[in-house]
Short mmCIF file of C-alpha atoms and ligand atoms in Angstrom, two decimals:
data_model
loop_
_atom_site.label_atom_id
_atom_site.label_comp_id
_atom_site.label_asym_id
_atom_site.label_seq_id
_atom_site.Cartn_x
_atom_site.Cartn_y
_atom_site.Cartn_z
CA MET A 1 -7.93 18.75 14.49
CA GLY A 2 -7.86 16.22 11.70
CA TYR A 3 -10.11 13.20 11.41
CA SER A 4 -12.77 13.16 14.12
CA GLU A 5 -16.00 11.28 14.69
CA THR A 6 -17.90 14.24 13.30
CA GLY A 7 -16.00 14.19 10.01
CA TYR A 8 -12.81 15.16 8.27
CA ASP A 9 -11.96 18.76 8.98
CA TYR A 10 -8.37 19.89 8.60
CA PRO A 11 -8.22 23.59 9.55
CA ASP A 12 -4.41 23.30 10.00
CA TYR A 13 -4.15 22.66 6.23
CA PRO A 14 -5.62 25.72 4.50
CA ASP A 15 -3.81 24.68 1.27
CA MET A 16 -5.47 21.23 1.20
CA ARG A 17 -7.23 20.61 -2.13
CA ALA A 18 -10.87 19.52 -2.54
CA ASP A 19 -9.58 15.97 -3.12
CA PHE A 20 -7.87 16.15 0.34
CA GLY A 21 -4.46 16.17 -1.33
CA LEU A 22 -1.72 18.51 -0.10
CA PRO A 23 0.52 20.49 -2.46
CA GLU A 24 3.69 18.91 -1.03
CA GLN A 25 5.25 16.62 1.61
CA TYR A 26 6.54 19.56 3.74
CA TYR A 27 9.86 17.73 3.93
CA ASP A 28 11.66 20.59 5.64
CA ARG A 29 9.21 20.47 8.55
CA TYR A 30 10.45 17.02 9.65
CA THR A 31 12.55 17.33 12.82
CA GLU A 32 15.64 15.27 13.66
CA GLU A 33 13.35 13.42 16.09
CA ASP A 34 11.00 12.57 13.19
CA HIS A 35 13.93 11.13 11.23
CA ALA A 36 15.07 9.25 14.35
CA VAL A 37 11.59 7.72 14.76
CA TRP A 38 11.67 6.70 11.08
CA ARG A 39 15.13 5.08 11.61
CA HIS A 40 13.89 3.21 14.68
CA LEU A 41 10.72 1.90 12.99
CA TYR A 42 12.53 1.02 9.73
CA ASP A 43 15.39 -0.86 11.46
CA ARG A 44 12.95 -2.75 13.71
CA GLN A 45 10.72 -3.84 10.84
CA MET A 46 13.55 -4.69 8.45
CA LYS A 47 14.87 -7.28 10.93
CA LEU A 48 11.42 -8.94 10.91
CA VAL A 49 10.22 -8.64 7.31
CA GLN A 50 13.36 -10.31 5.91
CA HIS A 51 12.05 -13.60 7.25
CA TYR A 52 8.27 -13.14 7.22
CA ALA A 53 7.40 -10.93 4.21
CA SER A 54 6.48 -12.23 0.77
CA HIS A 55 9.18 -12.47 -1.86
CA ASP A 56 7.26 -9.96 -4.02
CA TYR A 57 7.26 -7.40 -1.21
CA LEU A 58 10.96 -7.78 -0.36
CA GLU A 59 12.03 -7.58 -3.99
CA ALA A 60 9.92 -4.44 -4.46
CA LEU A 61 11.15 -2.83 -1.23
CA HIS A 62 14.79 -3.12 -2.27
CA LYS A 63 14.06 -1.41 -5.59
CA LEU A 64 12.76 1.74 -3.86
CA PRO A 65 14.81 4.76 -2.71
CA MET A 66 13.80 4.01 0.89
CA SER A 67 16.36 3.38 3.62
CA GLY A 68 16.82 3.58 7.35
CA ASP A 69 18.80 6.82 7.11
CA ARG A 70 16.07 9.43 6.81
CA ILE A 71 12.42 9.85 5.89
CA PRO A 72 12.16 9.19 2.14
CA ARG A 73 11.20 11.98 -0.26
CA PHE A 74 7.89 11.43 -2.10
CA GLU A 75 9.28 12.86 -5.32
CA GLU A 76 12.12 10.31 -5.31
CA LEU A 77 9.70 7.46 -4.61
CA ASN A 78 7.33 8.77 -7.32
CA GLU A 79 10.04 8.59 -9.97
CA VAL A 80 10.54 4.85 -9.40
CA LEU A 81 6.87 4.16 -8.72
CA TYR A 82 5.58 5.92 -11.83
CA LYS A 83 8.04 4.04 -14.09
CA ALA A 84 7.14 0.71 -12.46
CA SER A 85 3.34 0.92 -12.45
CA GLY A 86 2.12 4.40 -13.41
CA TRP A 87 1.25 5.17 -9.75
CA GLU A 88 2.27 8.14 -7.63
CA LEU A 89 1.94 9.24 -4.01
CA VAL A 90 -0.39 12.03 -2.85
CA PRO A 91 0.48 13.68 0.48
CA VAL A 92 -2.61 13.89 2.74
CA PRO A 93 -3.22 15.16 6.31
CA GLY A 94 -4.29 11.69 7.53
CA LEU A 95 -7.45 9.61 7.12
CA ILE A 96 -9.62 11.09 4.37
CA PRO A 97 -13.25 10.33 3.47
CA ALA A 98 -13.85 7.05 1.62
CA LEU A 99 -14.90 8.59 -1.72
CA PRO A 100 -11.82 10.81 -2.23
CA PHE A 101 -9.66 7.89 -1.03
CA LEU A 102 -11.28 5.49 -3.52
CA THR A 103 -11.09 8.07 -6.31
CA HIS A 104 -7.36 8.51 -5.73
CA LEU A 105 -6.86 4.75 -5.94
CA ALA A 106 -8.97 4.60 -9.11
CA THR A 107 -6.68 7.21 -10.68
CA LYS A 108 -3.47 5.40 -9.59
CA ALA A 109 -2.63 7.75 -6.75
CA PHE A 110 -1.96 6.46 -3.25
CA PRO A 111 -2.81 8.86 -0.38
CA VAL A 112 0.13 8.96 2.06
CA THR A 113 -0.10 10.66 5.45
CA HIS A 114 2.70 13.25 5.49
CA TRP A 115 3.37 13.13 9.30
CA ILE A 116 5.15 10.38 11.23
CA ARG A 117 3.97 9.13 14.65
CA PRO A 118 5.58 10.52 17.83
CA ARG A 119 7.94 8.27 19.82
CA ALA A 120 5.23 7.99 22.48
CA ARG A 121 3.02 6.17 19.91
CA LEU A 122 5.67 3.86 18.43
CA ASP A 123 3.67 0.67 18.75
CA TYR A 124 0.12 1.65 18.24
CA LEU A 125 -1.80 4.36 16.55
CA GLN A 126 -5.39 4.57 15.42
CA GLU A 127 -4.83 6.01 11.96
CA PRO A 128 -2.22 5.37 9.24
CA ASP A 129 0.93 7.48 9.51
CA LEU A 130 3.83 8.03 7.09
CA PHE A 131 5.65 4.87 8.16
CA HIS A 132 2.62 2.59 7.79
CA ASP A 133 1.82 3.99 4.35
CA LEU A 134 5.36 4.12 2.93
CA PHE A 135 6.84 0.96 4.47
CA GLY A 136 3.61 -1.06 4.42
CA HIS A 137 1.78 -0.06 1.26
CA VAL A 138 4.14 1.53 -1.27
CA PRO A 139 6.46 -1.39 -2.18
CA LEU A 140 3.65 -3.58 -3.58
CA LEU A 141 2.37 -0.64 -5.65
CA THR A 142 5.45 -1.10 -7.86
CA ILE A 143 4.06 -4.52 -8.87
CA PRO A 144 1.63 -4.07 -11.82
CA HIS A 145 -0.75 -6.91 -10.81
CA PHE A 146 -1.10 -5.50 -7.32
CA ALA A 147 -1.27 -1.89 -8.50
CA ASN A 148 -4.03 -2.89 -10.92
CA TYR A 149 -5.88 -4.62 -8.07
CA MET A 150 -5.72 -1.39 -6.07
CA ALA A 151 -6.96 0.70 -9.03
CA ALA A 152 -9.78 -1.78 -9.69
CA TYR A 153 -10.64 -1.61 -5.98
CA GLY A 154 -10.85 2.19 -6.19
CA CYS A 155 -13.03 2.03 -9.31
CA GLY A 156 -15.29 -0.58 -7.72
CA GLY A 157 -15.49 1.45 -4.54
CA ALA A 158 -16.49 4.65 -6.35
CA ARG A 159 -19.10 2.63 -8.32
CA ALA A 160 -20.44 1.10 -5.08
CA PHE A 161 -20.64 4.61 -3.68
CA ARG A 162 -22.83 5.61 -6.67
CA MET A 163 -25.13 2.64 -5.95
CA GLY A 164 -25.85 4.39 -2.67
CA ASN A 165 -25.99 1.29 -0.52
CA GLU A 166 -23.80 1.55 2.61
CA GLN A 167 -23.64 -2.26 2.82
CA TYR A 168 -21.77 -2.50 -0.52
CA LEU A 169 -19.03 -0.24 0.86
CA THR A 170 -18.89 -2.43 3.97
CA PHE A 171 -18.39 -5.51 1.77
CA LEU A 172 -15.53 -3.73 0.00
CA SER A 173 -13.89 -2.33 3.13
CA ARG A 174 -13.76 -5.91 4.49
CA LEU A 175 -12.10 -7.06 1.27
CA TYR A 176 -9.55 -4.22 1.58
CA TRP A 177 -8.96 -4.98 5.23
CA TYR A 178 -8.35 -8.73 4.80
CA THR A 179 -6.15 -8.34 1.71
CA VAL A 180 -4.38 -4.99 1.35
CA GLU A 181 -4.02 -4.47 5.12
CA PHE A 182 -3.90 -7.98 6.66
CA GLY A 183 -3.39 -10.39 3.77
CA LEU A 184 -1.16 -13.49 3.74
CA ILE A 185 0.10 -15.33 0.66
CA LYS A 186 1.21 -18.91 -0.07
CA GLU A 187 4.83 -19.36 -1.11
CA GLY A 188 5.55 -23.04 -1.74
CA ASP A 189 4.72 -24.83 1.51
CA LYS A 190 5.12 -21.63 3.52
CA ILE A 191 2.78 -18.73 4.31
CA LYS A 192 4.18 -15.21 4.01
CA ILE A 193 2.91 -11.65 4.54
CA TYR A 194 1.87 -9.02 1.97
CA GLY A 195 -0.64 -6.97 4.04
CA ALA A 196 0.58 -3.47 4.95
CA GLY A 197 -1.06 -3.44 8.38
CA ILE A 198 0.98 -6.51 9.35
CA LEU A 199 4.23 -5.47 7.64
CA SER A 200 4.31 -2.16 9.55
CA SER A 201 3.53 -3.77 12.93
CA PRO A 202 6.32 -5.38 15.01
CA GLY A 203 4.07 -7.74 16.96
CA GLU A 204 1.67 -8.76 14.24
CA VAL A 205 4.41 -9.82 11.78
CA VAL A 206 5.32 -12.68 14.13
CA PHE A 207 1.77 -13.32 15.43
CA SER A 208 0.16 -13.63 11.96
CA ILE A 209 2.61 -16.36 10.91
CA ASP A 210 3.89 -18.12 14.02
CA SER A 211 1.04 -17.95 16.54
CA ASP A 212 -1.36 -20.90 16.95
CA SER A 213 -4.11 -18.53 18.02
CA PRO A 214 -5.55 -17.12 14.77
CA ASN A 215 -7.30 -19.02 11.99
CA ARG A 216 -5.63 -19.09 8.59
CA ILE A 217 -8.14 -19.76 5.79
CA ALA A 218 -7.76 -19.90 2.00
CA PHE A 219 -8.93 -16.67 0.34
CA ASN A 220 -12.63 -16.59 -0.55
CA MET A 221 -13.83 -13.18 -1.63
CA GLU A 222 -17.55 -13.47 -0.92
CA ARG A 223 -16.87 -15.09 2.45
CA ILE A 224 -14.51 -12.25 3.35
CA MET A 225 -17.09 -9.65 2.32
CA GLN A 226 -19.41 -11.11 4.96
CA THR A 227 -16.82 -11.31 7.72
CA ASP A 228 -16.40 -8.64 10.34
CA TYR A 229 -12.93 -7.51 11.39
CA ILE A 230 -11.15 -6.11 14.44
CA ILE A 231 -9.78 -2.58 14.34
CA SER A 232 -7.66 -2.24 17.44
CA ASP A 233 -5.96 -5.58 17.97
CA TYR A 234 -4.40 -8.49 16.10
CA GLN A 235 -6.70 -10.24 13.64
CA GLN A 236 -8.38 -13.49 14.71
CA THR A 237 -8.49 -14.77 11.14
CA TYR A 238 -6.04 -14.24 8.26
CA TRP A 239 -6.99 -15.01 4.65
CA VAL A 240 -4.37 -16.57 2.42
CA ILE A 241 -4.16 -15.96 -1.34
CA ASP A 242 -2.34 -18.20 -3.82
CA SER A 243 -0.88 -15.28 -5.74
CA ILE A 244 -1.18 -11.53 -6.35
CA GLU A 245 -2.52 -12.44 -9.78
CA GLN A 246 -5.40 -14.34 -8.13
CA LEU A 247 -6.32 -11.17 -6.26
CA PHE A 248 -6.35 -9.12 -9.46
CA GLN A 249 -8.41 -11.73 -11.33
CA GLU A 250 -11.11 -11.58 -8.64
CA THR A 251 -11.72 -7.92 -9.46
CA GLN A 252 -12.24 -8.63 -13.17
CA GLN A 253 -15.96 -9.31 -12.74
CA ASP A 254 -19.09 -7.28 -12.16
CA PHE A 255 -19.54 -7.00 -8.38
CA LYS A 256 -23.17 -5.89 -8.59
CA PRO A 257 -24.67 -9.43 -8.70
CA ILE A 258 -22.38 -10.35 -5.79
CA TYR A 259 -23.62 -7.39 -3.74
CA LYS A 260 -27.25 -8.35 -4.50
CA ARG A 261 -26.65 -11.97 -3.46
CA LEU A 262 -24.85 -11.06 -0.24
CA GLU A 263 -27.42 -8.39 0.59
CA LYS A 264 -30.18 -11.02 0.39
CA SER A 265 -28.32 -13.66 2.42
CA ALA A 266 -27.61 -10.95 5.03
CA HIS A 267 -25.03 -13.34 6.55
CA GLN A 268 -22.50 -11.75 8.84
CA TYR A 269 -19.65 -13.88 10.24
CA GLY A 270 -17.67 -13.03 13.34
CA PRO A 271 -13.91 -12.38 13.09
CA ALA A 272 -12.98 -15.81 14.53
CA GLU A 273 -15.78 -17.88 12.97
CA ILE A 274 -15.09 -20.92 10.76
CA ILE A 275 -17.84 -22.36 8.51
CA SER A 276 -18.08 -25.74 6.77
CA SER A 277 -17.27 -24.37 3.29
CA ASP A 278 -13.97 -22.79 4.49
CA THR A 279 -10.69 -24.30 3.29
CA VAL A 280 -8.99 -24.12 6.66
CA LEU A 281 -5.18 -24.05 6.51
CA HIS A 282 -4.85 -23.62 10.27
CA LYS A 283 -7.66 -23.80 12.84
CA GLY A 284 -6.76 -21.25 15.50
CA THR A 285 -6.71 -22.08 19.23
CA GLY A 286 -7.99 -18.60 20.10
CA SER A 287 -5.43 -18.62 22.92
CA TYR A 288 -4.48 -14.96 22.36
CA HIS A 289 -7.00 -13.01 24.40
CA LEU A 290 -7.91 -9.73 22.87
CA GLN A 291 -6.54 -6.82 24.81
CA LYS A 292 -7.51 -3.30 23.93
CA ALA A 293 -4.29 -2.00 22.40
CA GLY A 294 -3.04 1.23 23.98
N1 HBI B 1 -7.64 7.49 4.20
N2 HBI B 1 -5.48 8.36 4.23
C1 HBI B 1 -6.30 7.30 4.20
N3 HBI B 1 -5.79 6.05 4.21
C2 HBI B 1 -6.58 4.94 4.20
O1 HBI B 1 -6.10 3.80 4.18
C3 HBI B 1 -7.99 5.12 4.18
C4 HBI B 1 -8.50 6.43 4.17
N4 HBI B 1 -9.82 6.61 4.15
C5 HBI B 1 -10.79 5.54 4.05
C6 HBI B 1 -10.15 4.18 4.12
N5 HBI B 1 -8.82 4.02 4.16
C7 HBI B 1 -11.00 2.94 4.18
O2 HBI B 1 -12.33 3.29 4.49
C8 HBI B 1 -10.98 2.15 2.88
O3 HBI B 1 -11.61 0.91 3.10
C9 HBI B 1 -11.71 2.86 1.80
FE1 FE B 2 -3.17 1.07 5.37
#
């Protein structure tokens, strides 16, 4: 069953905790085919990220016990991760409700889907799998500034949840989407990738950096909070930060006045829109026509 439109029921996981965490990774349940899929995805992405990923990400990736041989063991990753930033991985059945997800982040735990996609779904899947979470998200969690951004995001998200206004969670999920999942970062005169959704996708690694089609705009938190995003295709706009530290600094303020201001302005920008106050680094041609990914 798993995540469905009606909610998050996981009858196949009777030992799942109330926080949607699982007691273990079930490492022995991985088949040779699962390990072969991991090898295929890892080798394919490693060829790409060497050139396109941020220096921070690459440096962090090489410090982790993660290779193309076999699916990594969470307990081995946790040893390095906990020493580096105080974080650890929590095995989960897949997508979990926003509040438990945010609460895990707030307590320095990253929910990682324990299953890996089947070969038939190599290029596209609706929800995060083991490869997306481990290869895309985990390396940056070894970097304190980024890990602290993620914990602050979780705290802010749980606080927004308490405020009881759906719109505040929408503002935050846009911020998460355009940074943690699809964020770009300046490195000298180049633009590189740090977003997990891009780093774990073969096509979007090249598209987000080399294609003329999407906009690339300097990071602006309140603008991002008002900007819709696309779920099942490449992004039409990428937001570019100056540094991971900049991202962390943005969270060191009370978001409540920001929510109130944005709620009043009720502005909502489309995914490809550019407005006069944007610092546009690249104005996209829009030549890539959205196709519903398989
Ligand atoms: N659950 N396992 C998992 N992984 C996610 O990335 C995730 C989630 N639940 C909710 C969610 N992301 C988003 O709604 C965040 O913006 C909170
Ligand atoms: Fe993700």
